[in-house]
Amino acid sequence: MSVVIDHRPGRQPQQTPEQPRLRRDPAPSRLKYRLERIWLRPLYRRLVRVGGPAFLIAMTAGIWLSDEDRRATLTGGIAGLVDKVQSREAFQVRLMTVEGASPVVDKALRAMLPVDLPASSFDIDLPALRLQVMQLDAIESIDLRIKPGGILSAVVTERQPALLWRHARGIEILDRSGHRVASVTSREVRPDLPLIAGEGGDLATAEALELLDAAGPILPRVRGLIRRGERRWDLLLDHGQRIMLPESGAVIALEAAIALDRAEDMLGRDVKVVDLRDPSRPVLRLGVDARNTIRSARGLPMLGPDGTVLEDDRKGG
């Protein structure tokens, strides 16, 4: 409320109504509203706070590295620093130790070392060296590590020979899993190992070892196992005797044949072949002497060593 003073005589001051003040509108402008809404999005905030500085840094680095001399100086400095760190005495490997290896394997391992000692541990790629060493047939596993004091340690587990396998390409030593260990020139090199022969014999070493274990009572007479058609075994004994085993249940069939031999002395007789390919119908193939004895009793002509019938001298007389 405002007061108006009238200076004329006899006039009283008059009050006039006060004009209302204009209040400021708190609502933001349309542009400001849109900018605030955009700023609330995490993507835009990261773009401004991280992307902007990163772009400036990358642009500055790109401009600086665009000069070839600067790039060469930087590369040389980094390479020199890396060489200086890697050639420190703490990273030098000066000695290699091999445990659990035979002299031949030990020599092969040392020959496979890609660098000459002493060398920096950064120059020795242990995973690559391990893969290269595992190519040796005689090694089953190896533990490679660099020990304190600059020692490259190799702990080797060699494959244990279990069988000799004779095939068309020669004679090889196999472990129990059928993996090749080494090659030999003749059977006499390892007479202590049992012999198997035939193609596919290396794929059935587990069954072959089971058969050899089952043949314990006649093991001194066993000369080896022969793989037939890559599906079954023949057990070869001395004196040319042979036990033909079935495709399945070979161990049970062999145990039955050994039990019959202990009861009837079957293998002590003039029997050349014991055919057990059909376990329900075992067949015995007699030798020439036994067959001649039977033929003589029946009045039949004799057989020669090769099994052919000899001419009857009585007819000529």
mmCIF file of C-alpha atoms in Angstrom:
data_model
loop_
_atom_site.group_PDB
_atom_site.id
_atom_site.type_symbol
_atom_site.label_atom_id
_atom_site.label_comp_id
_atom_site.label_asym_id
_atom_site.label_seq_id
_atom_site.Cartn_x
_atom_site.Cartn_y
_atom_site.Cartn_z
ATOM 1 C CA MET A 1 0.000 0.000 0.000
ATOM 2 C CA SER A 2 1.417 3.404 -1.003
ATOM 3 C CA VAL A 3 0.509 6.874 0.322
ATOM 4 C CA VAL A 4 -0.066 9.794 -2.050
ATOM 5 C CA ILE A 5 0.482 13.235 -0.471
ATOM 6 C CA ASP A 6 -1.507 16.109 -1.875
ATOM 7 C CA HIS A 7 0.125 19.476 -1.106
ATOM 8 C CA ARG A 8 -2.932 21.473 -1.733
ATOM 9 C CA PRO A 9 -4.459 23.117 1.384
ATOM 10 C CA GLY A 10 -7.163 21.149 3.061
ATOM 11 C CA ARG A 11 -6.364 17.923 1.360
ATOM 12 C CA GLN A 12 -5.529 14.773 3.247
ATOM 13 C CA PRO A 13 -3.042 12.198 2.029
ATOM 14 C CA GLN A 14 -4.635 9.481 -0.049
ATOM 15 C CA GLN A 15 -3.570 5.860 -0.140
ATOM 16 C CA THR A 16 -3.269 4.095 -3.511
ATOM 17 C CA PRO A 17 -3.145 0.304 -3.934
ATOM 18 C CA GLU A 18 0.389 -1.224 -4.303
ATOM 19 C CA GLN A 19 1.203 -2.810 -7.667
ATOM 20 C CA PRO A 20 2.007 -6.572 -7.383
ATOM 21 C CA ARG A 21 5.629 -7.713 -8.064
ATOM 22 C CA LEU A 22 6.437 -9.969 -11.021
ATOM 23 C CA ARG A 23 7.630 -13.385 -9.696
ATOM 24 C CA ARG A 24 10.469 -15.205 -11.533
ATOM 25 C CA ASP A 25 9.418 -18.397 -13.339
ATOM 26 C CA PRO A 26 11.465 -21.306 -11.837
ATOM 27 C CA ALA A 27 10.947 -23.578 -14.848
ATOM 28 C CA PRO A 28 14.137 -23.985 -17.003
ATOM 29 C CA SER A 29 14.241 -23.160 -20.616
ATOM 30 C CA ARG A 30 13.573 -25.844 -23.164
ATOM 31 C CA LEU A 31 17.240 -26.051 -24.169
ATOM 32 C CA LYS A 32 18.421 -26.296 -20.596
ATOM 33 C CA TYR A 33 15.858 -28.999 -19.875
ATOM 34 C CA ARG A 34 17.052 -31.108 -22.793
ATOM 35 C CA LEU A 35 20.687 -30.753 -21.799
ATOM 36 C CA GLU A 36 19.913 -31.837 -18.243
ATOM 37 C CA ARG A 37 18.010 -34.855 -19.518
ATOM 38 C CA ILE A 38 20.919 -35.854 -21.724
ATOM 39 C CA TRP A 39 23.375 -35.476 -18.833
ATOM 40 C CA LEU A 40 21.369 -37.964 -16.786
ATOM 41 C CA ARG A 41 22.259 -40.748 -19.227
ATOM 42 C CA PRO A 42 25.356 -42.762 -18.110
ATOM 43 C CA LEU A 43 26.598 -43.126 -21.657
ATOM 44 C CA TYR A 44 26.881 -39.387 -22.233
ATOM 45 C CA ARG A 45 28.505 -38.832 -18.834
ATOM 46 C CA ARG A 46 31.183 -41.473 -19.605
ATOM 47 C CA LEU A 47 31.640 -39.984 -23.036
ATOM 48 C CA VAL A 48 32.338 -36.540 -21.603
ATOM 49 C CA ARG A 49 34.369 -37.607 -18.572
ATOM 50 C CA VAL A 50 36.384 -40.460 -20.153
ATOM 51 C CA GLY A 51 36.010 -40.330 -23.900
ATOM 52 C CA GLY A 52 36.925 -36.689 -24.230
ATOM 53 C CA PRO A 53 40.227 -36.873 -22.322
ATOM 54 C CA ALA A 54 41.102 -40.192 -23.965
ATOM 55 C CA PHE A 55 40.530 -38.715 -27.396
ATOM 56 C CA LEU A 56 42.736 -35.750 -26.587
ATOM 57 C CA ILE A 57 45.508 -38.003 -25.275
ATOM 58 C CA ALA A 58 45.297 -40.309 -28.298
ATOM 59 C CA MET A 59 45.319 -37.387 -30.690
ATOM 60 C CA THR A 60 48.353 -35.885 -28.967
ATOM 61 C CA ALA A 61 50.190 -39.246 -29.005
ATOM 62 C CA GLY A 62 49.303 -39.777 -32.648
ATOM 63 C CA ILE A 63 50.644 -36.381 -33.594
ATOM 64 C CA TRP A 64 53.834 -36.989 -31.633
ATOM 65 C CA LEU A 65 54.352 -40.505 -33.107
ATOM 66 C CA SER A 66 53.697 -39.358 -36.648
ATOM 67 C CA ASP A 67 57.345 -38.396 -36.867
ATOM 68 C CA GLU A 68 59.513 -41.363 -37.917
ATOM 69 C CA ASP A 69 62.553 -40.273 -35.903
ATOM 70 C CA ARG A 70 60.499 -40.059 -32.735
ATOM 71 C CA ARG A 71 59.119 -43.544 -33.322
ATOM 72 C CA ALA A 72 62.593 -44.981 -33.868
ATOM 73 C CA THR A 73 63.870 -43.310 -30.692
ATOM 74 C CA LEU A 74 60.963 -44.651 -28.647
ATOM 75 C CA THR A 75 61.322 -48.186 -30.026
ATOM 76 C CA GLY A 76 65.049 -48.249 -29.368
ATOM 77 C CA GLY A 77 64.577 -46.970 -25.850
ATOM 78 C CA ILE A 78 61.977 -49.622 -25.016
ATOM 79 C CA ALA A 79 64.100 -52.405 -26.545
ATOM 80 C CA GLY A 80 67.137 -51.274 -24.609
ATOM 81 C CA LEU A 81 65.163 -51.184 -21.371
ATOM 82 C CA VAL A 82 63.770 -54.680 -21.951
ATOM 83 C CA ASP A 83 67.232 -56.078 -22.735
ATOM 84 C CA LYS A 84 68.652 -54.450 -19.675
ATOM 85 C CA VAL A 85 65.994 -55.994 -17.439
ATOM 86 C CA GLN A 86 66.186 -59.468 -19.018
ATOM 87 C CA SER A 87 69.970 -59.608 -18.826
ATOM 88 C CA ARG A 88 70.023 -59.033 -15.093
ATOM 89 C CA GLU A 89 71.843 -61.625 -13.039
ATOM 90 C CA ALA A 90 68.644 -62.634 -11.227
ATOM 91 C CA PHE A 91 67.124 -63.896 -14.485
ATOM 92 C CA GLN A 92 70.144 -65.873 -15.741
ATOM 93 C CA VAL A 93 69.843 -69.685 -16.057
ATOM 94 C CA ARG A 94 73.254 -71.313 -15.779
ATOM 95 C CA LEU A 95 72.594 -74.994 -15.012
ATOM 96 C CA MET A 96 70.208 -77.768 -16.127
ATOM 97 C CA THR A 97 69.420 -80.777 -13.936
ATOM 98 C CA VAL A 98 67.604 -83.905 -15.163
ATOM 99 C CA GLU A 99 66.072 -86.386 -12.716
ATOM 100 C CA GLY A 100 64.567 -89.807 -13.435
ATOM 101 C CA ALA A 101 65.977 -90.157 -16.966
ATOM 102 C CA SER A 102 68.220 -92.790 -18.443
ATOM 103 C CA PRO A 103 71.544 -91.644 -19.978
ATOM 104 C CA VAL A 104 70.102 -91.770 -23.502
ATOM 105 C CA VAL A 105 67.056 -89.668 -22.572
ATOM 106 C CA ASP A 106 69.215 -87.297 -20.529
ATOM 107 C CA LYS A 107 71.432 -86.650 -23.548
ATOM 108 C CA ALA A 108 68.409 -86.108 -25.819
ATOM 109 C CA LEU A 109 66.871 -83.625 -23.374
ATOM 110 C CA ARG A 110 70.014 -81.539 -23.174
ATOM 111 C CA ALA A 111 70.286 -81.538 -26.962
ATOM 112 C CA MET A 112 66.725 -80.184 -27.225
ATOM 113 C CA LEU A 113 67.493 -77.071 -25.189
ATOM 114 C CA PRO A 114 66.888 -74.222 -27.681
ATOM 115 C CA VAL A 115 69.560 -71.924 -26.249
ATOM 116 C CA ASP A 116 73.026 -72.399 -24.834
ATOM 117 C CA LEU A 117 73.506 -71.891 -21.123
ATOM 118 C CA PRO A 118 73.921 -69.456 -19.509
ATOM 119 C CA ALA A 119 70.820 -67.766 -20.920
ATOM 120 C CA SER A 120 68.076 -65.476 -19.743
ATOM 121 C CA SER A 121 64.974 -67.167 -18.394
ATOM 122 C CA PHE A 122 62.970 -64.992 -20.784
ATOM 123 C CA ASP A 123 64.640 -66.769 -23.719
ATOM 124 C CA ILE A 124 63.508 -70.231 -22.522
ATOM 125 C CA ASP A 125 59.924 -71.012 -23.524
ATOM 126 C CA LEU A 126 58.981 -73.751 -21.049
ATOM 127 C CA PRO A 127 55.605 -74.711 -22.645
ATOM 128 C CA ALA A 128 57.174 -74.999 -26.098
ATOM 129 C CA LEU A 129 60.120 -76.947 -24.706
ATOM 130 C CA ARG A 130 57.730 -79.298 -22.875
ATOM 131 C CA LEU A 131 55.799 -80.020 -26.093
ATOM 132 C CA GLN A 132 59.054 -80.699 -27.910
ATOM 133 C CA VAL A 133 60.306 -83.057 -25.201
ATOM 134 C CA MET A 134 57.018 -84.995 -25.153
ATOM 135 C CA GLN A 135 57.729 -86.034 -28.743
ATOM 136 C CA LEU A 136 60.293 -88.474 -27.353
ATOM 137 C CA ASP A 137 58.581 -91.876 -27.215
ATOM 138 C CA ALA A 138 60.405 -92.921 -24.066
ATOM 139 C CA ILE A 139 59.016 -90.034 -21.967
ATOM 140 C CA GLU A 140 55.609 -90.386 -20.350
ATOM 141 C CA SER A 141 55.593 -87.032 -18.537
ATOM 142 C CA ILE A 142 58.003 -84.236 -17.641
ATOM 143 C CA ASP A 143 57.952 -81.386 -15.151
ATOM 144 C CA LEU A 144 59.977 -78.388 -16.294
ATOM 145 C CA ARG A 145 60.577 -75.362 -14.104
ATOM 146 C CA ILE A 146 63.195 -72.722 -13.373
ATOM 147 C CA LYS A 147 64.319 -72.863 -9.774
ATOM 148 C CA PRO A 148 65.968 -70.103 -7.751
ATOM 149 C CA GLY A 149 69.687 -69.907 -8.326
ATOM 150 C CA GLY A 150 69.429 -70.119 -12.111
ATOM 151 C CA ILE A 151 68.652 -73.860 -12.360
ATOM 152 C CA LEU A 152 66.472 -75.358 -15.109
ATOM 153 C CA SER A 153 65.005 -78.481 -13.494
ATOM 154 C CA ALA A 154 63.553 -81.376 -15.507
ATOM 155 C CA VAL A 155 61.860 -84.223 -13.616
ATOM 156 C CA VAL A 156 61.207 -87.048 -16.083
ATOM 157 C CA THR A 157 58.914 -90.058 -15.857
ATOM 158 C CA GLU A 158 59.909 -92.619 -18.472
ATOM 159 C CA ARG A 159 57.602 -95.223 -19.987
ATOM 160 C CA GLN A 160 58.126 -98.700 -18.578
ATOM 161 C CA PRO A 161 58.665 -101.410 -21.233
ATOM 162 C CA ALA A 162 56.072 -104.186 -21.024
ATOM 163 C CA LEU A 163 56.016 -105.975 -24.385
ATOM 164 C CA LEU A 164 57.903 -106.565 -27.601
ATOM 165 C CA TRP A 165 55.753 -106.102 -30.691
ATOM 166 C CA ARG A 166 56.880 -107.689 -33.960
ATOM 167 C CA HIS A 167 55.230 -106.429 -37.133
ATOM 168 C CA ALA A 168 56.029 -105.991 -40.816
ATOM 169 C CA ARG A 169 58.189 -102.921 -40.146
ATOM 170 C CA GLY A 170 60.359 -104.357 -37.394
ATOM 171 C CA ILE A 171 60.306 -104.911 -33.630
ATOM 172 C CA GLU A 172 59.281 -102.229 -31.139
ATOM 173 C CA ILE A 173 59.110 -101.990 -27.361
ATOM 174 C CA LEU A 174 55.676 -101.034 -26.020
ATOM 175 C CA ASP A 175 54.496 -99.967 -22.589
ATOM 176 C CA ARG A 176 51.334 -101.321 -20.948
ATOM 177 C CA SER A 177 49.133 -98.844 -22.833
ATOM 178 C CA GLY A 178 50.566 -99.841 -26.208
ATOM 179 C CA HIS A 179 52.590 -96.656 -26.644
ATOM 180 C CA ARG A 180 55.900 -97.034 -28.440
ATOM 181 C CA VAL A 181 58.985 -96.782 -26.221
ATOM 182 C CA ALA A 182 61.798 -97.640 -28.612
ATOM 183 C CA SER A 183 62.814 -99.891 -31.486
ATOM 184 C CA VAL A 184 65.113 -102.919 -31.281
ATOM 185 C CA THR A 185 66.921 -104.841 -33.942
ATOM 186 C CA SER A 186 66.183 -108.350 -32.676
ATOM 187 C CA ARG A 187 64.341 -110.343 -30.046
ATOM 188 C CA GLU A 188 67.589 -111.036 -28.174
ATOM 189 C CA VAL A 189 67.964 -107.366 -27.234
ATOM 190 C CA ARG A 190 65.201 -107.723 -24.610
ATOM 191 C CA PRO A 191 64.669 -111.443 -23.945
ATOM 192 C CA ASP A 192 63.031 -110.575 -20.619
ATOM 193 C CA LEU A 193 59.954 -109.069 -22.316
ATOM 194 C CA PRO A 194 57.080 -111.183 -23.689
ATOM 195 C CA LEU A 195 56.572 -111.090 -27.441
ATOM 196 C CA ILE A 196 53.424 -110.286 -29.403
ATOM 197 C CA ALA A 197 53.154 -110.229 -33.181
ATOM 198 C CA GLY A 198 50.743 -109.201 -35.902
ATOM 199 C CA GLU A 199 49.131 -106.031 -37.144
ATOM 200 C CA GLY A 200 46.958 -104.325 -34.531
ATOM 201 C CA GLY A 201 48.791 -105.952 -31.643
ATOM 202 C CA ASP A 202 49.726 -102.546 -30.213
ATOM 203 C CA LEU A 203 46.024 -101.680 -29.929
ATOM 204 C CA ALA A 204 45.242 -104.718 -27.749
ATOM 205 C CA THR A 205 48.151 -104.737 -25.308
ATOM 206 C CA ALA A 206 45.844 -104.724 -22.279
ATOM 207 C CA GLU A 207 44.209 -107.998 -23.374
ATOM 208 C CA ALA A 208 47.605 -109.467 -24.267
ATOM 209 C CA LEU A 209 48.918 -108.783 -20.773
ATOM 210 C CA GLU A 210 45.795 -110.343 -19.250
ATOM 211 C CA LEU A 211 46.336 -113.477 -21.351
ATOM 212 C CA LEU A 212 49.973 -113.686 -20.285
ATOM 213 C CA ASP A 213 48.925 -113.381 -16.640
ATOM 214 C CA ALA A 214 46.311 -116.117 -17.131
ATOM 215 C CA ALA A 215 48.956 -118.362 -18.738
ATOM 216 C CA GLY A 216 51.010 -118.373 -15.540
ATOM 217 C CA PRO A 217 51.026 -122.188 -15.059
ATOM 218 C CA ILE A 218 52.385 -122.760 -18.570
ATOM 219 C CA LEU A 219 54.285 -119.464 -18.898
ATOM 220 C CA PRO A 220 57.724 -121.134 -19.299
ATOM 221 C CA ARG A 221 56.372 -122.812 -22.437
ATOM 222 C CA VAL A 222 54.842 -119.630 -23.905
ATOM 223 C CA ARG A 223 56.684 -118.248 -26.894
ATOM 224 C CA GLY A 224 54.373 -115.371 -27.669
ATOM 225 C CA LEU A 225 50.982 -114.139 -28.815
ATOM 226 C CA ILE A 226 49.991 -113.680 -32.448
ATOM 227 C CA ARG A 227 47.241 -111.237 -33.433
ATOM 228 C CA ARG A 228 44.934 -112.698 -36.073
ATOM 229 C CA GLY A 229 42.911 -110.415 -38.322
ATOM 230 C CA GLU A 230 43.262 -107.610 -35.753
ATOM 231 C CA ARG A 231 40.424 -109.261 -33.798
ATOM 232 C CA ARG A 232 41.678 -112.278 -31.808
ATOM 233 C CA TRP A 233 44.830 -113.965 -30.403
ATOM 234 C CA ASP A 234 46.717 -117.241 -30.879
ATOM 235 C CA LEU A 235 48.885 -118.374 -27.959
ATOM 236 C CA LEU A 236 52.055 -119.992 -29.311
ATOM 237 C CA LEU A 237 53.823 -122.602 -27.168
ATOM 238 C CA ASP A 238 57.064 -124.510 -27.614
ATOM 239 C CA HIS A 239 57.127 -127.706 -29.688
ATOM 240 C CA GLY A 240 54.979 -125.901 -32.237
ATOM 241 C CA GLN A 241 51.778 -126.083 -30.180
ATOM 242 C CA ARG A 242 49.146 -123.415 -30.620
ATOM 243 C CA ILE A 243 46.016 -122.401 -28.694
ATOM 244 C CA MET A 244 43.547 -120.528 -30.892
ATOM 245 C CA LEU A 245 41.485 -118.170 -28.714
ATOM 246 C CA PRO A 246 38.075 -116.612 -29.453
ATOM 247 C CA GLU A 247 37.404 -112.937 -30.187
ATOM 248 C CA SER A 248 35.568 -112.411 -26.892
ATOM 249 C CA GLY A 249 36.154 -114.166 -23.594
ATOM 250 C CA ALA A 250 39.713 -115.107 -24.546
ATOM 251 C CA VAL A 251 40.965 -115.079 -20.957
ATOM 252 C CA ILE A 252 38.174 -117.391 -19.763
ATOM 253 C CA ALA A 253 38.799 -119.770 -22.672
ATOM 254 C CA LEU A 254 42.533 -119.883 -21.922
ATOM 255 C CA GLU A 255 41.897 -120.561 -18.234
ATOM 256 C CA ALA A 256 39.603 -123.436 -19.213
ATOM 257 C CA ALA A 257 42.297 -124.891 -21.497
ATOM 258 C CA ILE A 258 44.897 -124.670 -18.716
ATOM 259 C CA ALA A 259 42.508 -126.351 -16.285
ATOM 260 C CA LEU A 260 41.968 -129.184 -18.799
ATOM 261 C CA ASP A 261 45.717 -129.527 -19.252
ATOM 262 C CA ARG A 262 46.270 -129.833 -15.509
ATOM 263 C CA ALA A 263 43.567 -132.465 -15.288
ATOM 264 C CA GLU A 264 44.300 -134.509 -18.437
ATOM 265 C CA ASP A 265 47.829 -133.420 -19.423
ATOM 266 C CA MET A 266 46.371 -132.259 -22.736
ATOM 267 C CA LEU A 267 49.337 -130.165 -23.770
ATOM 268 C CA GLY A 268 51.741 -132.973 -22.834
ATOM 269 C CA ARG A 269 50.287 -135.157 -25.585
ATOM 270 C CA ASP A 270 50.902 -135.038 -29.325
ATOM 271 C CA VAL A 271 48.468 -132.141 -29.862
ATOM 272 C CA LYS A 272 49.390 -129.452 -32.339
ATOM 273 C CA VAL A 273 46.409 -127.120 -32.128
ATOM 274 C CA VAL A 274 43.788 -126.464 -29.481
ATOM 275 C CA ASP A 275 41.022 -124.614 -31.302
ATOM 276 C CA LEU A 276 38.872 -122.633 -28.848
ATOM 277 C CA ARG A 277 37.438 -120.142 -31.315
ATOM 278 C CA ASP A 278 34.039 -121.667 -30.551
ATOM 279 C CA PRO A 279 34.187 -122.264 -26.771
ATOM 280 C CA SER A 280 31.112 -124.517 -26.935
ATOM 281 C CA ARG A 281 32.886 -126.873 -29.382
ATOM 282 C CA PRO A 282 36.629 -127.090 -28.651
ATOM 283 C CA VAL A 283 38.633 -128.910 -31.312
ATOM 284 C CA LEU A 284 41.973 -130.678 -30.944
ATOM 285 C CA ARG A 285 44.269 -131.141 -33.913
ATOM 286 C CA LEU A 286 46.604 -134.088 -33.332
ATOM 287 C CA GLY A 287 50.211 -134.317 -34.375
ATOM 288 C CA VAL A 288 51.508 -136.665 -37.069
ATOM 289 C CA ASP A 289 52.708 -139.309 -34.577
ATOM 290 C CA ALA A 290 49.349 -139.492 -32.816
ATOM 291 C CA ARG A 291 47.502 -139.616 -36.114
ATOM 292 C CA ASN A 292 49.788 -142.375 -37.398
ATOM 293 C CA THR A 293 49.121 -144.392 -34.258
ATOM 294 C CA ILE A 294 45.386 -144.173 -34.890
ATOM 295 C CA ARG A 295 45.800 -144.895 -38.605
ATOM 296 C CA SER A 296 47.982 -147.910 -37.853
ATOM 297 C CA ALA A 297 45.316 -149.311 -35.552
ATOM 298 C CA ARG A 298 42.768 -148.865 -38.310
ATOM 299 C CA GLY A 299 45.012 -150.352 -40.994
ATOM 300 C CA LEU A 300 45.386 -147.089 -42.891
ATOM 301 C CA PRO A 301 48.574 -145.901 -44.633
ATOM 302 C CA MET A 302 50.933 -143.738 -42.649
ATOM 303 C CA LEU A 303 51.388 -139.977 -42.933
ATOM 304 C CA GLY A 304 54.636 -138.212 -43.660
ATOM 305 C CA PRO A 305 56.063 -135.324 -41.597
ATOM 306 C CA ASP A 306 54.200 -132.901 -43.805
ATOM 307 C CA GLY A 307 50.871 -134.688 -43.242
ATOM 308 C CA THR A 308 50.622 -136.272 -46.699
ATOM 309 C CA VAL A 309 49.778 -139.946 -47.125
ATOM 310 C CA LEU A 310 52.781 -142.179 -47.821
ATOM 311 C CA GLU A 311 52.635 -144.905 -50.416
ATOM 312 C CA ASP A 312 51.733 -148.283 -48.943
ATOM 313 C CA ASP A 313 54.745 -150.581 -49.370
ATOM 314 C CA ARG A 314 52.538 -153.609 -48.840
ATOM 315 C CA LYS A 315 50.656 -152.902 -52.082
ATOM 316 C CA GLY A 316 53.889 -152.811 -54.026
ATOM 317 C CA GLY A 317 54.878 -156.226 -52.647
#
